[in-house]
Structures are given as structure tokens and as C-alpha cells.
Short mmCIF file of C-alpha atoms in Angstrom, two decimals:
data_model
loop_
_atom_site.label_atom_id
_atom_site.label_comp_id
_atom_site.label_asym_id
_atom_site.label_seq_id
_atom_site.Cartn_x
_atom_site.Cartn_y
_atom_site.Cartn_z
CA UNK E 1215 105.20 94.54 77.25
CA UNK E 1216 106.82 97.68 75.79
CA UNK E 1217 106.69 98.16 72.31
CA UNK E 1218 110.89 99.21 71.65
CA UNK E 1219 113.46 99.85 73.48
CA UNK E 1220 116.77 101.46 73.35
CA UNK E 1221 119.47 99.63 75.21
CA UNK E 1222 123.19 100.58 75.18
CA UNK E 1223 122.93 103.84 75.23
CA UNK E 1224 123.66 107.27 77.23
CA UNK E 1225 120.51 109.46 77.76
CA UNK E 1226 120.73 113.08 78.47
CA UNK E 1227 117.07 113.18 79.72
CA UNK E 1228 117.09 117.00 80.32
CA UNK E 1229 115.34 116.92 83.61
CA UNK E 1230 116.43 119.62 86.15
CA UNK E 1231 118.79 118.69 89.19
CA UNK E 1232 121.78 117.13 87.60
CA UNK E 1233 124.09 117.70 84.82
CA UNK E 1234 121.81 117.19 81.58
CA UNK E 1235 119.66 114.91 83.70
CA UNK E 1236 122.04 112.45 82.80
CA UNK E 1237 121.66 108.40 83.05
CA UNK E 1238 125.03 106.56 81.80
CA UNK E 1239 124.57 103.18 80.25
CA UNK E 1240 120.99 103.66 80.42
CA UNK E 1241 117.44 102.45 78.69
CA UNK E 1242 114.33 104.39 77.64
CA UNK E 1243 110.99 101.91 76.38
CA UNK E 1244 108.08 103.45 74.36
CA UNK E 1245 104.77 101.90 74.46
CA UNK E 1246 101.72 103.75 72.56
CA UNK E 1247 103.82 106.00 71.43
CA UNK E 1248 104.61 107.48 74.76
CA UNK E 1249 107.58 107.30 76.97
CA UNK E 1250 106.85 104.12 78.76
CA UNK E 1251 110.21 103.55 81.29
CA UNK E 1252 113.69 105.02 81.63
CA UNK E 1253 116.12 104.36 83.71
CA UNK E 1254 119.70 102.71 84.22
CA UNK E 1255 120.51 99.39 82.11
CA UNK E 1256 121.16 97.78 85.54
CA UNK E 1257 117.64 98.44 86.73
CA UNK E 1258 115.88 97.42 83.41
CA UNK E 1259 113.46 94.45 83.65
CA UNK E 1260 110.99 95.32 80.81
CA UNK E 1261 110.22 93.20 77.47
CA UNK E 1262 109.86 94.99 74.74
CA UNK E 1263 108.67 93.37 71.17
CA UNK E 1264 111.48 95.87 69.27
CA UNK E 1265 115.29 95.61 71.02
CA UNK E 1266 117.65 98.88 69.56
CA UNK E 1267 121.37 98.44 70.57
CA UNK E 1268 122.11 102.55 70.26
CA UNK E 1269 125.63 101.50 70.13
CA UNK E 1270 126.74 104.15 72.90
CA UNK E 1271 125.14 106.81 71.44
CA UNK E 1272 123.68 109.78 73.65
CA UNK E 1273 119.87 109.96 73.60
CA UNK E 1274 118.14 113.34 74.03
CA UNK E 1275 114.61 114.23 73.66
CA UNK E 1276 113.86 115.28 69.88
CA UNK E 1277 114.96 119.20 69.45
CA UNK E 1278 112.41 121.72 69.87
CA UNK E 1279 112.66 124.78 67.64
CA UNK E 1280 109.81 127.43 68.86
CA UNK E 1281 110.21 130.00 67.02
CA UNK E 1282 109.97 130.45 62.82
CA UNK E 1283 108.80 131.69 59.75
CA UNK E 1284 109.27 128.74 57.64
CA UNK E 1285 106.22 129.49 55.52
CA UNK E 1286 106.91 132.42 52.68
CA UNK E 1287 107.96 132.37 49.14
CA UNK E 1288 111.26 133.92 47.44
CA UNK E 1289 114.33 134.93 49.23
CA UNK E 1290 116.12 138.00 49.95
CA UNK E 1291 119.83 137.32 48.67
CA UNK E 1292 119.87 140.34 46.93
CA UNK E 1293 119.03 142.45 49.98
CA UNK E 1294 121.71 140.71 51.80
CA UNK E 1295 124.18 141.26 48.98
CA UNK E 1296 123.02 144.94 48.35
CA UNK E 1297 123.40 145.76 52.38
CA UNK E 1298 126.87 144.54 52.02
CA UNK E 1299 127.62 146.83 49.36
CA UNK E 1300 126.35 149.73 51.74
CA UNK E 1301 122.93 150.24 51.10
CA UNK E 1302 121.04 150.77 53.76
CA UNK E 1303 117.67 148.71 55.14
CA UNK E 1304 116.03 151.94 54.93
CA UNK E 1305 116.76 152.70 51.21
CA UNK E 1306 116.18 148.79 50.37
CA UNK E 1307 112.85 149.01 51.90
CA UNK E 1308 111.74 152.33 49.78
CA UNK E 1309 112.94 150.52 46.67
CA UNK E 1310 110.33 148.05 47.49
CA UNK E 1311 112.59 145.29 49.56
CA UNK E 1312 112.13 143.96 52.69
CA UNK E 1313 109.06 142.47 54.39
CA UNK E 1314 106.69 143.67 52.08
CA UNK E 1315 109.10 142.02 49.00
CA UNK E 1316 108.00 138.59 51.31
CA UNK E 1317 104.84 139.57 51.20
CA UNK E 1318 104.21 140.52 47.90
CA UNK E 1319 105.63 137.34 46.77
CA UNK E 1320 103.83 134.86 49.25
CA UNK E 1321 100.74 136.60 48.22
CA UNK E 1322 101.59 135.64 44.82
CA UNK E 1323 102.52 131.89 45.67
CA UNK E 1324 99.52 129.10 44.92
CA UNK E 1325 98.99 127.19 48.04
CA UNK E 1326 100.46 124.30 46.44
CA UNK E 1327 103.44 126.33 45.70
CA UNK E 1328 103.83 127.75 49.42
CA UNK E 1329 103.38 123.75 50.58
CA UNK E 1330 106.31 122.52 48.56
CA UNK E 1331 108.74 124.87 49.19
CA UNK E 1332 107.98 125.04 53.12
CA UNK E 1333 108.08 121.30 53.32
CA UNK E 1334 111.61 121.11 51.44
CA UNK E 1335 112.71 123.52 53.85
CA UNK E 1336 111.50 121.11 56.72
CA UNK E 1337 113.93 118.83 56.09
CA UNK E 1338 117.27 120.64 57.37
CA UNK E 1339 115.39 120.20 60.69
CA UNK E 1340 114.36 116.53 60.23
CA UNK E 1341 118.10 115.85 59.59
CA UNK E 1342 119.52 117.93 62.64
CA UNK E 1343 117.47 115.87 65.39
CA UNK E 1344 114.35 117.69 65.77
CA UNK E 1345 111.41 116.50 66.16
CA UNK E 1346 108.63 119.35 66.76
CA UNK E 1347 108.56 122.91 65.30
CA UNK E 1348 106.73 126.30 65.64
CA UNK E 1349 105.61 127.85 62.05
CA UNK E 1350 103.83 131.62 62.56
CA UNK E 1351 102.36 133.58 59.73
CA UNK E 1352 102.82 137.10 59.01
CA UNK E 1353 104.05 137.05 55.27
CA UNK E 1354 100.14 137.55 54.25
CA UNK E 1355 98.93 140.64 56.03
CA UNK E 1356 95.84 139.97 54.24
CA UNK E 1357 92.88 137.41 55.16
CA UNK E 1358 93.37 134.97 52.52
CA UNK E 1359 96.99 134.73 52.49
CA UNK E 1360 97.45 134.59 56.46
CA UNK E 1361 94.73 131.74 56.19
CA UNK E 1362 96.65 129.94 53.13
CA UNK E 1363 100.02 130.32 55.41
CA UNK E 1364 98.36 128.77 58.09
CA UNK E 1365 96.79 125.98 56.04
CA UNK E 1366 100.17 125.25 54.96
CA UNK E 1367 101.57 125.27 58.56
CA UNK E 1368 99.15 122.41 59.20
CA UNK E 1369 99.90 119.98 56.50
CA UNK E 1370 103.55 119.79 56.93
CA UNK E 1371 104.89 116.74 57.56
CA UNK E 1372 107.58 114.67 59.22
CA UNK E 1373 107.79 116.97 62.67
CA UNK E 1374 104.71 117.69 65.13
CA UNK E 1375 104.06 121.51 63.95
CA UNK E 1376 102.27 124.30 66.21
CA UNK E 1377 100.93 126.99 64.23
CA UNK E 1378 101.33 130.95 65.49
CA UNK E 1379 99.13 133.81 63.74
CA UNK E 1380 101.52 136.71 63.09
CA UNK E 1381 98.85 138.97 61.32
CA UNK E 1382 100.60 141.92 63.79
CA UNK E 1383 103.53 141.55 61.87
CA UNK E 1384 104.22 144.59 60.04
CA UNK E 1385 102.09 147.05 58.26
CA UNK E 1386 100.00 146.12 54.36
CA UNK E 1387 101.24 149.41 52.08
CA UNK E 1388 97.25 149.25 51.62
CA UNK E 1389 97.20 150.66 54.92
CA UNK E 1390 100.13 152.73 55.22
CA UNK E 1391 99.23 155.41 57.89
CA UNK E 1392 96.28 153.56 59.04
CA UNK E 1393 97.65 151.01 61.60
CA UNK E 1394 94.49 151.31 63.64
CA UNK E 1395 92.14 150.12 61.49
CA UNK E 1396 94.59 147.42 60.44
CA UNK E 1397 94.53 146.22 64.24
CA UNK E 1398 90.62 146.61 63.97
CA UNK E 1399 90.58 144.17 60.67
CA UNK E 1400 93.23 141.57 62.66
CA UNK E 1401 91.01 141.74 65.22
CA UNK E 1402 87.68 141.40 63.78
CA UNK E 1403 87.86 139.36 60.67
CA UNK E 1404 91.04 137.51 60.63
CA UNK E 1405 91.34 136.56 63.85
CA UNK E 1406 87.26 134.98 64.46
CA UNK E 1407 87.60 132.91 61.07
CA UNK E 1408 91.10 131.70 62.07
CA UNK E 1409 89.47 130.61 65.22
CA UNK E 1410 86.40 129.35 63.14
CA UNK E 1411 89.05 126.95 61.19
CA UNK E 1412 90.71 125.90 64.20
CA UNK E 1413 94.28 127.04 61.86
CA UNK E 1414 95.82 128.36 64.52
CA UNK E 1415 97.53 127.08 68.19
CA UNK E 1416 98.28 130.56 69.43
CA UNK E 1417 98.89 134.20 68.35
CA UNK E 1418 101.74 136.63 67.91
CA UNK E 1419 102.36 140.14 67.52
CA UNK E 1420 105.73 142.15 66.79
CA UNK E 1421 105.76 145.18 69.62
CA UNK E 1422 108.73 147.19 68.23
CA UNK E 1423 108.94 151.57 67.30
CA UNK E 1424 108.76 149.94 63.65
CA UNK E 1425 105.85 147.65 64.04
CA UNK E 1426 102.59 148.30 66.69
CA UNK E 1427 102.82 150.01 70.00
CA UNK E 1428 101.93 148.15 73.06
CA UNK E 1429 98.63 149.52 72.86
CA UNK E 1430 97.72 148.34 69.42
CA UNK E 1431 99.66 144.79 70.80
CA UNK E 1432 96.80 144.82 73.63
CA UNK E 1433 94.20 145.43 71.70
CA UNK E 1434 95.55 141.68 69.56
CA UNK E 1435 95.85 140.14 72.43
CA UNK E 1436 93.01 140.50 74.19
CA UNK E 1437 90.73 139.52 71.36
CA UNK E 1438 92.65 136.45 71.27
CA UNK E 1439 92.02 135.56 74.94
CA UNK E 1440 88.45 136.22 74.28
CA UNK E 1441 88.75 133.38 71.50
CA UNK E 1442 90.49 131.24 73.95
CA UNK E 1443 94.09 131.35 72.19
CA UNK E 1444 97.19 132.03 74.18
CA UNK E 1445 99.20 134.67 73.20
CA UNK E 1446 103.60 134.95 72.43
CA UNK E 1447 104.83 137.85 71.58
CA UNK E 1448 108.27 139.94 69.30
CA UNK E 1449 109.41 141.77 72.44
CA UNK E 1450 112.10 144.25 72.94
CA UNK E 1451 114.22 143.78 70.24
CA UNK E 1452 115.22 147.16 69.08
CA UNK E 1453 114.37 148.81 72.14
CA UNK E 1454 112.05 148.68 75.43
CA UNK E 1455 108.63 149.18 74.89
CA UNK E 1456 107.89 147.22 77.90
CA UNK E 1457 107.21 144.38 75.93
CA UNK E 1458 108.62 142.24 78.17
CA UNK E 1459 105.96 143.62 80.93
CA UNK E 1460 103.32 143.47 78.63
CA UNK E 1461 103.62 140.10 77.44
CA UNK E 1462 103.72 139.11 81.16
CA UNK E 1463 100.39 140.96 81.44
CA UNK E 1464 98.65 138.95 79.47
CA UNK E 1465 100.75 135.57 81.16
CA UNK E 1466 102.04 134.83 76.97
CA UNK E 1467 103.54 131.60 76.28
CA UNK E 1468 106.70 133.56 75.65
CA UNK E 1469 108.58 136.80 74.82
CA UNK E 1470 110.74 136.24 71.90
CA UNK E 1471 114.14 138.43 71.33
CA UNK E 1472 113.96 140.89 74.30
CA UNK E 1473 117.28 142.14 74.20
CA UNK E 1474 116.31 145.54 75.50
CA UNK E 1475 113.83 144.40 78.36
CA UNK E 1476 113.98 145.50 81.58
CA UNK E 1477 114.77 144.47 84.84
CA UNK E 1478 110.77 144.66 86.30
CA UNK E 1479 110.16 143.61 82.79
CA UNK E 1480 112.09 140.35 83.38
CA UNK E 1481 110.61 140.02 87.12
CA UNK E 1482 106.91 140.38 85.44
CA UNK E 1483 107.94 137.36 83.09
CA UNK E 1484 108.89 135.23 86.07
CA UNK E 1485 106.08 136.27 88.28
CA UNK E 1486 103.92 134.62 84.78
CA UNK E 1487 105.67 131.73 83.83
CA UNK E 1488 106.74 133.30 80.32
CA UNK E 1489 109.37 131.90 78.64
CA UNK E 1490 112.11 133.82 77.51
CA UNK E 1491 113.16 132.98 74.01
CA UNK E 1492 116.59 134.08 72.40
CA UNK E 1493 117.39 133.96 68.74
CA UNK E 1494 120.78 134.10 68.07
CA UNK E 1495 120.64 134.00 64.53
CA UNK E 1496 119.18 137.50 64.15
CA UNK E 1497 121.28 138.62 66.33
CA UNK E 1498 124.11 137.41 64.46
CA UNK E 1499 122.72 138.40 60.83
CA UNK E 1500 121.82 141.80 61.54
CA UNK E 1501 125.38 142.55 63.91
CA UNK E 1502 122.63 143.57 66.24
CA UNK E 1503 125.15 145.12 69.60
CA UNK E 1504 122.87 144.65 72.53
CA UNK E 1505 123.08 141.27 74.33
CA UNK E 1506 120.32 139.53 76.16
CA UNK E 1507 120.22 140.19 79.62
CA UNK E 1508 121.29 137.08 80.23
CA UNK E 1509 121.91 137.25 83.90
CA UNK E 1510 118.65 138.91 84.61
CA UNK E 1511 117.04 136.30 83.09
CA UNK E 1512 118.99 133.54 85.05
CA UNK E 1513 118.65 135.55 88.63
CA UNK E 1514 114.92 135.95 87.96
CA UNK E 1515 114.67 132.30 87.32
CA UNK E 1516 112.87 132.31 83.45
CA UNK E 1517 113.14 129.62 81.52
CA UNK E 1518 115.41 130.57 78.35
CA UNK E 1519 114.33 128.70 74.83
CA UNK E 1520 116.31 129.11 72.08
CA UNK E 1521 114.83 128.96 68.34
CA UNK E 1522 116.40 129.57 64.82
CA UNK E 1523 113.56 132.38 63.68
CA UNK E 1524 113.69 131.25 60.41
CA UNK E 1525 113.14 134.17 58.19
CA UNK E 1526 114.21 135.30 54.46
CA UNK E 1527 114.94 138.81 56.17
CA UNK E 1528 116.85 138.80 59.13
CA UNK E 1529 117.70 135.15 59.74
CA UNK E 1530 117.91 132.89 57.44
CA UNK E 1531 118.96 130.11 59.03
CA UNK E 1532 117.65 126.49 59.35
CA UNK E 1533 120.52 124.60 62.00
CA UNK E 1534 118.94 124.22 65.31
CA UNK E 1535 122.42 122.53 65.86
CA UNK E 1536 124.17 126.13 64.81
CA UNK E 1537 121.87 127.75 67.03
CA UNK E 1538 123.03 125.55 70.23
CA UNK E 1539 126.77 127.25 69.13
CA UNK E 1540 125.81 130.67 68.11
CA UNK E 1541 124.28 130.97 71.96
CA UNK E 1542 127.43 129.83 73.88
CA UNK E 1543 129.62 132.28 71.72
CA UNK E 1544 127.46 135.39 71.43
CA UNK E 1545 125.54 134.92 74.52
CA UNK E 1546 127.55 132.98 76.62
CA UNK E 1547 125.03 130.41 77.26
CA UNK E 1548 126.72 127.24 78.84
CA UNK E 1549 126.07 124.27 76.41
CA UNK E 1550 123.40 122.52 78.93
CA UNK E 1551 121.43 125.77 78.91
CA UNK E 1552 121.93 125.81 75.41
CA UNK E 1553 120.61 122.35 75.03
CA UNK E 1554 117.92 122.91 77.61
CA UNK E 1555 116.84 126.06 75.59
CA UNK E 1556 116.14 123.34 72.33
CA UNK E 1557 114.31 121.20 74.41
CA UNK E 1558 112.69 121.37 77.54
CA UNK E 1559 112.57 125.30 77.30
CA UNK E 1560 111.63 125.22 74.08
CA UNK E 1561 108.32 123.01 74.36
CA UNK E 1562 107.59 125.50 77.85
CA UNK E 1563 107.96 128.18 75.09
CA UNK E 1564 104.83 126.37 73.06
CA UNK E 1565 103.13 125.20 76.02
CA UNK E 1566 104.55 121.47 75.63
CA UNK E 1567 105.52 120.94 78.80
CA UNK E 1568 103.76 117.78 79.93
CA UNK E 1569 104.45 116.38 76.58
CA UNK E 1570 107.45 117.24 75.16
CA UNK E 1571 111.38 118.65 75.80
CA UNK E 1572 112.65 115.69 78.41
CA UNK E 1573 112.62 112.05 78.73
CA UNK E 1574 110.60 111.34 80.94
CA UNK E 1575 107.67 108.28 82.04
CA UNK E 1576 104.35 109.44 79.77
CA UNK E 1577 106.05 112.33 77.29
CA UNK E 1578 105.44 111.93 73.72
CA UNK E 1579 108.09 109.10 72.50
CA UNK E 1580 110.19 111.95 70.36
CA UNK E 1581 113.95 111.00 70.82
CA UNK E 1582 116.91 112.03 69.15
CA UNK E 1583 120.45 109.75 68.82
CA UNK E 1584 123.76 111.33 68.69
CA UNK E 1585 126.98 109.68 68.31
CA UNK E 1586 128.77 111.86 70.62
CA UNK E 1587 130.77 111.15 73.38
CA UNK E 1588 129.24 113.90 75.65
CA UNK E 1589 126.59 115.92 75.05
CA UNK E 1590 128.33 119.12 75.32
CA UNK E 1591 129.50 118.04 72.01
CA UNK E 1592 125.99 119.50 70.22
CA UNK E 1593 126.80 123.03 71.59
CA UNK E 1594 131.03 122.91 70.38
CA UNK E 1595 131.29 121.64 67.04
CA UNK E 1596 130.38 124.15 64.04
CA UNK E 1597 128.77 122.79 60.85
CA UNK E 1598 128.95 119.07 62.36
CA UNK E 1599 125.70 116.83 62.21
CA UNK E 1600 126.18 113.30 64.65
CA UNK E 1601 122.42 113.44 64.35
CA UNK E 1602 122.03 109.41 64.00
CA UNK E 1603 118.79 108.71 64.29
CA UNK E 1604 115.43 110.04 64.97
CA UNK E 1605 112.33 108.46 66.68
CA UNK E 1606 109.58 110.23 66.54
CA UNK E 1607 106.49 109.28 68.06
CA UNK E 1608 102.67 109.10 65.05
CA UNK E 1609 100.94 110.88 67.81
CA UNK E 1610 100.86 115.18 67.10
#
């Protein structure tokens, strides 16, 4: 006996082989909250104690959003209106705006504070169909606040949440021109009492000319193998550091932006298994003028995720629906890679694979209803929501 089922309904199930992996007039049964049969209507003969007539509505595993920042205080509107009067990022920065204006006021934010704002923000996601999120830190840059951003992470509600240390996120003005011994107190007291805590599900670093050089990356990521945490990583994004390569190294969950990769980089991320996660929304913000490599990236075979990287700085956006558009027009994504990219891509991104991203017998019961009559339709329409219904499994 299954415990519900969905009956009348079109499932894109997002498996590989076939157009969206998709079953017309088909049925998908939970039982535990688990995946427990799915199939074609015609084939169904389960019981289940709970019967849901979707009413024709398209069925898709729960969206997957792996990469964001949801946890800060404040907001940067004034940047964003000063830049459009011509100020540079540059000039904003020495006035005391940009990452450290985050920083400054997340450090300033009670815990209770941080929690109430983050979990308002959860809800654009919660009504756009998805069901599981990625949250890093990196707004603290100190021990206490990285911890509180993390404790935050973990309490949110309503989505399963995976939690991403970012301490290698930019550089504390408390140790401006000492980036070294920055890495050194990551490394050595941050990261062993995040472990301690069990706050975090993996670790980040941004590789960039204006962040930490692949060597100071390295020395992040291989203290976080030695702690037994896997390891993503801000790669290529305003030019090629050979993050790409090095994230391969060190076989990361994924390598996030990598718009100026190369092509061994690209080959060293299949050779891996890394992910390869786009964020259009940056991209878009900041009128950023070099474009994924996408066809490297399909030739090679990587998986491609997409993600919103919500941020107060460069993307402030919270539509994983918008996201789904914004990579078939800048990118030129077709809308089942798109969709892929939000789902099964995106949980390969957070090492979800067996559990999350398709419909499939023994995957976590996370499903999201659209009334749509095809599911390119998530991809095409701007600023539309046909998000129905979401049903999300208790387990985490």
C-alpha cells in the first residue's frame, strides 16, 4: 500500500534518454516519504491510502537551486543606483560599499535577526516549485559570524537546505595585505570548529585576481579533505586562473561561474565528475561580456546546473523560474537543459544524486506541479509562476 498518489497527470521525470524523461498520462506513488512507483496510468496497479487527481498538470521533481547567499543582512540598492549614475565598483568599494558593507552589517545582525530575514527570503523559492536549496557563508569573515551564518543556514525551514562554508570569500579590512595568514586562520580555527559543530555540508572558496590565488584556494581545500568535507569552488569568473583545473584536482562537487575556463580546464572537470554550474543572474546584473563555454562544456560531457547565486551584490535575484529563462536567452541553453540544470544537475552539483533532481523508484518524494501544457513552458514565459503545488517529502 502506497501512501499517495498522483494520478492524471504528465510527469517530466528528468531522467536521461528521452525528451524530459517524459511519461504522458502518467502516475508517481510515495510511500515513506520516498518515491515508491512511477510509471504510465495504464500500467498502474498500486493502492494508495491518499488519491491526487493533478488535473493534467506536469509533474517535475522539486527545483534544485545550488548555489546562494541567502544568509546576510541589509541590501545594496544604493550601490546599484549609484553604479547607474556612473560610479564605479572601484570608487563604491573605497567609500566603504561592497562586500565588506555585507559584512559589516551581517556582523552587526543578532542571530535572531539574520534567521528572520533569511527565512522571509525563503519563501520566493517555496512559491516557485523548489524544494531543496544551497545556503554558503562568506558575509562573516570572522569566526563567530561565519558560525552564526551557518547556524542560521541550518534552521531554515520549509526546503531541505545544504550548508557551504565560504570563509575564502573575500578579504576582512582587519587583514588587508595579509591574505596568508587569513588562509592560515580559515584553515586552522574556523574550519576544525565548523567541523566540530557539524554546521557545515561542504566548503567553498572564491579563486578570482580579486579574491585568493589558486595556491591560497589549495591550501582551503585540502584542510577540508583532511576534515572529510568535499569541496565547490567560485571558478573563472573574471578570468582563468585555472580554476576550473584546480577544482577538478581536488574532484569538487562543482565549479561555479567559469566563464573564462579553459578547454583542458573543462576536460579535467569531466575526467572528475564536477559539475559545472552557471549563474545567469550575475551575469546579467553585472553586463558581464564573456559567455560560458557552453559547447565545451556539452562536447566534454559535464553536467551543467544552473543556480540563482543569490547575493545583495551582484545578483540579487530569488526566481529559480527567471533563471530557467535568463539561460536560454543569454546562454542559449535549450529549455530541457535548462530544466535539467534546476534539477537533476543541480542536486549532482550538491552531491544529491541518489536522492534528489529526477523522479525516479527510491528518490526523496520532492515533486513539483505545474499547470502547463508542456514543460518547455518553465524556460519561455517571463515573470509567470504555474507553480501549483508542492510536495515535499519530512525527510532532509
Amino acid at each position: 500500500m502506497h501512501d499517495a498518489a498522483f494520478l492524471n497527470a504528465h510527469l517530466a521525470t528528468m531522467r536521461e534518454g528521452t525528451a524530459y524523461g517524459a511519461i504522458k498520462d502518467g502516475v508517481v506513488a510515495v510511500r515513506n516519504n520516498l518515491i515508491s512507483w512511477v510509471g504510465p496510468r495504464a500500467e498502474w496497479r498500486g493502492k494508495a491510502r491518499e488519491e491526487h487527481d493533478a488535473r493534467g498538470a506536469w509533474i517535475t521533481p522539486g527545483l534544485v537551486d545550488c548555489h546562494t547567499h541567502l544568509v546576510y543582512a541589509g541590501n545594496r540598492a544604493h550601490e546599484f543606483e549609484l553604479r547607474l549614475k556612473g560610479a564605479t565598483y572601484e570608487e563604491i568599494a573605497r567609500a566603504g560599499g561592497g562586500i565588506l558593507s555585507t559584512v559589516e552589517a551581517t556582523r552587526a545582525a543578532s542571530e535572531e535577526e539574520l534567521f528572520r530575514v533569511s527565512q522571509k527570503r525563503l519563501r520566493c523559492w517555496q512559491a516557485e516549485g523548489a524544494t531543496t536549496i544551497e545556503v554558503k557563508s562568506g558575509y562573516g569573515l570572522d569566526r563567530d559570524t561565519e558560525l552564526k551564518m551557518l547556524r542560521v543556514a541550518r534552521r531554515l525551514s520549509g526546503l531541505t537546505v545544504k550548508t557551504t562554508f565560504l570563509g575564502a570569500h573575500a578579504l576582512p579590512e582587519e587583514y588587508k595585505g595579509r591574505a596568508d595568514e587569513y588562509i592560515g586562520f580559515v584553515c586552522d580555527e574556523v574550519l576544525p570548529e565548523i567541523k566540530k559543530q557539524d554546521l557545515a555540508d561542504a566548503v567553498d572558496a572564491f579563486c578570482e585576481r580579486i579574491a585568493f590565488t589558486p595556491e591560497q584556494t589549495r591550501r582551503v581545500f585540502e584542510k577540508a579533505k583532511a576534515l572529510g568535507l568535499p569541496v565547490k569552488l567560485h571558478a573563472d569568473q573574471l578570468s582563468d586562473l585555472g580554476g576550473a583545473a584546480l577544482a577538478a584536482e581536488h574532484r569538487a562537487l562543482s565549479a561555479d561561474h567559469i566563464e573564462f575556463s579553459s578547454d583542458s580546464g573543462i576536460a579535467a572537470m569531466k575526467a572528475s565528475g564536477t559539475a559545472a554550474v552557471l549563474l545567469p543572474g550575475a551575469f546579467y546584473f553585472l553586463k558581464e561580456k564573456q559567455l560560458p563555454r557552453i559547447e565545451a562544456l556539452r562536447r566534454n560531457g559535464v553536467p551543467i546546473a544552473l543556480a540563482t547565486d543569490h547575493n545583495p551584490g551582484s545578483s540579487p535575484l530569488s526566481s529559480p523560474l527567471l533563471v530557467l529563462n535568463m539561460a536560454c536567452t543569454l546562454f542559449r541553453l535549450t529549455p530541457e537543459e535548462a530544466l535539467a540544470g534546476m534539477t537533476r544537475n543541480g542536486a549532482r552539483a550538491l552531491g544529491l544524486q541518489a536522492s534528489h533532481g529526477t523522479l525516479e523508484v527510491g528518490k526523496q518524494a520532492d515533486l513539483a506541479l505545474w499547470e502547463i501544457d508542456a514543460p518547455a513552458e518553465l524556460a519561455y514565459a517571463i515573470g509567470a509562476n504555474p507553480c501549483m503545488k508542492v510536495f515535499r517529502s519530512a525527510l532532509r
